[in-house]
XYZ file of C-alpha atoms in Angstrom:
192
model
C -127.102 49.288 -58.604
C -123.942 47.344 -59.353
C -123.218 48.560 -62.878
C -122.468 45.186 -64.452
C -125.445 43.296 -62.940
C -128.958 43.748 -64.278
C -132.274 41.924 -64.274
C -132.857 39.845 -67.381
C -136.280 41.471 -67.768
C -137.442 44.836 -66.396
C -140.823 43.306 -65.519
C -139.563 40.847 -62.889
C -139.516 43.356 -60.027
C -140.160 47.069 -59.569
C -136.988 49.024 -60.453
C -136.314 50.132 -56.879
C -136.471 46.506 -55.683
C -134.307 45.324 -58.583
C -131.674 47.971 -57.787
C -131.677 46.972 -54.125
C -131.334 43.254 -54.866
C -128.535 43.720 -57.410
C -126.676 46.053 -55.039
C -126.290 43.234 -52.505
C -124.255 41.007 -54.828
C -120.559 41.575 -54.261
C -117.931 41.102 -56.957
C -114.594 39.851 -55.637
C -111.737 39.895 -58.161
C -109.144 37.102 -58.255
C -111.117 34.691 -56.057
C -110.758 31.737 -55.761
C -107.890 32.173 -58.242
C -106.342 34.927 -60.312
C -108.455 36.136 -63.207
C -111.785 34.974 -61.708
C -114.519 37.452 -60.750
C -116.383 35.742 -57.902
C -120.025 36.798 -57.471
C -120.844 36.668 -53.757
C -124.551 36.071 -53.575
C -124.760 35.266 -49.846
C -125.610 38.833 -48.672
C -129.019 38.400 -50.361
C -129.848 35.667 -47.830
C -128.883 37.814 -44.832
C -132.005 39.997 -44.981
C -135.643 38.952 -45.069
C -136.497 41.744 -47.531
C -133.936 40.673 -50.118
C -134.751 36.985 -49.700
C -138.451 37.697 -50.266
C -137.649 39.800 -53.337
C -135.412 37.066 -54.707
C -138.070 34.373 -54.393
C -140.768 36.637 -55.845
C -138.479 37.501 -58.765
C -137.856 33.797 -59.413
C -141.594 33.095 -59.342
C -142.159 35.955 -61.790
C -139.417 34.569 -64.070
C -140.453 30.886 -64.030
C -139.801 29.333 -67.446
C -142.955 27.171 -67.195
C -146.184 27.305 -65.242
C -146.112 25.665 -61.761
C -148.694 23.153 -62.982
C -146.052 21.839 -65.420
C -143.703 20.416 -62.762
C -144.004 18.243 -59.662
C -140.671 18.803 -57.912
C -137.994 21.434 -57.609
C -134.461 20.058 -57.666
C -131.819 22.307 -56.096
C -128.146 21.979 -56.999
C -125.551 21.960 -54.220
C -125.173 24.198 -52.368
C -126.893 27.540 -52.928
C -129.533 25.805 -55.027
C -130.657 24.202 -51.761
C -131.387 27.612 -50.226
C -133.176 28.920 -53.282
C -134.899 25.655 -54.158
C -136.417 24.962 -50.751
C -137.808 28.497 -50.456
C -139.199 28.325 -53.989
C -140.667 24.846 -53.389
C -142.393 26.064 -50.240
C -143.793 29.128 -52.027
C -145.123 26.984 -54.902
C -146.267 24.025 -52.761
C -143.889 21.565 -54.454
C -141.602 18.820 -53.203
C -137.838 19.435 -53.077
C -135.024 17.130 -54.235
C -131.377 17.808 -53.324
C -128.831 17.166 -56.074
C -125.573 16.660 -54.180
C -121.888 16.279 -54.832
C -120.650 12.686 -54.747
C -120.305 11.054 -51.334
C -122.770 13.296 -49.467
C -125.884 11.087 -49.624
C -126.489 7.670 -48.031
C -126.783 4.730 -50.441
C -128.399 3.794 -52.656
C -127.780 6.744 -54.982
C -127.806 7.483 -58.689
C -124.704 9.239 -60.047
C -123.785 11.310 -63.088
C -120.258 12.487 -63.840
C -119.443 15.541 -65.937
C -116.378 17.371 -67.185
C -114.854 20.425 -65.583
C -112.107 22.618 -67.027
C -109.678 20.853 -64.700
C -111.062 17.324 -64.365
C -114.322 15.574 -63.570
C -117.029 15.890 -60.932
C -120.054 13.795 -60.012
C -123.552 14.712 -58.875
C -125.932 12.335 -57.064
C -129.555 11.966 -55.998
C -131.112 9.432 -53.651
C -132.416 6.419 -55.547
C -136.183 5.848 -55.376
C -136.849 9.354 -54.020
C -138.611 10.420 -57.218
C -141.038 8.264 -59.174
C -140.543 7.758 -62.933
C -142.718 10.136 -64.910
C -142.216 13.009 -62.462
C -141.613 16.459 -63.909
C -138.670 18.387 -62.486
C -137.717 22.078 -62.404
C -133.964 22.355 -61.773
C -132.818 25.486 -59.892
C -129.484 26.981 -58.936
C -127.974 30.346 -58.168
C -125.709 30.514 -61.225
C -125.355 29.120 -64.738
C -121.814 29.439 -66.079
C -120.478 26.583 -68.211
C -123.588 24.448 -67.555
C -121.897 21.222 -66.430
C -123.657 20.853 -63.098
C -127.094 21.585 -64.533
C -126.421 19.150 -67.403
C -125.459 16.409 -64.911
C -128.667 16.985 -62.929
C -130.724 16.824 -66.125
C -129.095 13.504 -67.090
C -129.676 12.088 -63.599
C -133.406 12.723 -63.768
C -133.675 11.538 -67.359
C -131.946 8.275 -66.357
C -134.924 7.440 -64.127
C -137.516 8.397 -66.746
C -138.342 11.785 -65.268
C -138.765 14.774 -67.529
C -137.014 18.064 -66.971
C -139.686 20.747 -67.261
C -137.099 23.530 -67.265
C -134.304 25.352 -65.490
C -134.421 28.430 -63.258
C -131.264 30.339 -62.333
C -130.793 33.499 -60.332
C -127.716 34.606 -62.327
C -126.257 33.876 -65.746
C -122.663 34.636 -66.622
C -123.004 36.113 -70.084
C -120.704 34.805 -72.789
C -119.966 31.340 -71.341
C -122.778 29.641 -73.294
C -123.653 27.229 -70.470
C -127.280 27.155 -71.565
C -126.294 25.426 -74.833
C -125.770 22.189 -72.856
C -129.370 22.142 -71.640
C -130.996 20.674 -74.762
C -133.284 23.635 -75.480
C -135.337 23.098 -72.318
C -137.290 26.132 -71.104
C -134.958 28.253 -68.988
C -135.069 31.486 -67.064
C -132.500 33.669 -65.377
C -133.267 36.573 -63.113
C -129.987 38.474 -63.499
C -127.329 38.688 -66.186
C -123.718 39.726 -65.681
C -120.480 39.490 -67.642
C -118.216 36.519 -66.984
């Protein structure tokens, strides 16, 4: 197992499966810039076994029961891969939360702050009915800006965010503090 990556709970997967899944995540120092440890999650998607384990682990870690949400919203871009597989497994609809300029109009937009500027996330207008309950998923929670923007987008159309589900959490960055105490789960924890 990669020594600095571990499951957030030992009950999510059998230990042998957890070790295998964690071993596939590569750590690349100084990418995309000096001082950053990039967590390359893409090898997990390259094998059916690891993909199946990932989705089962996410189901086991859900922060709320499936009956408590109507849609899964995946954040660009790896959240699309995870979210669609999870939505299919749980028989839910899927909503893509995209970076600005990627969806045809009309769209709803929410800007948020980055360390180096601003970014904007969008969803297609009228795709989700008011009153819908949304589970927001992504591969990683770091500073929490993207997840916060998605939450605000759905709240702006009178949807409720049932919770958040992340594969990985970078420990020590406190990104979850931005998520208004919504139910949240992470499958793996690693140092920032």
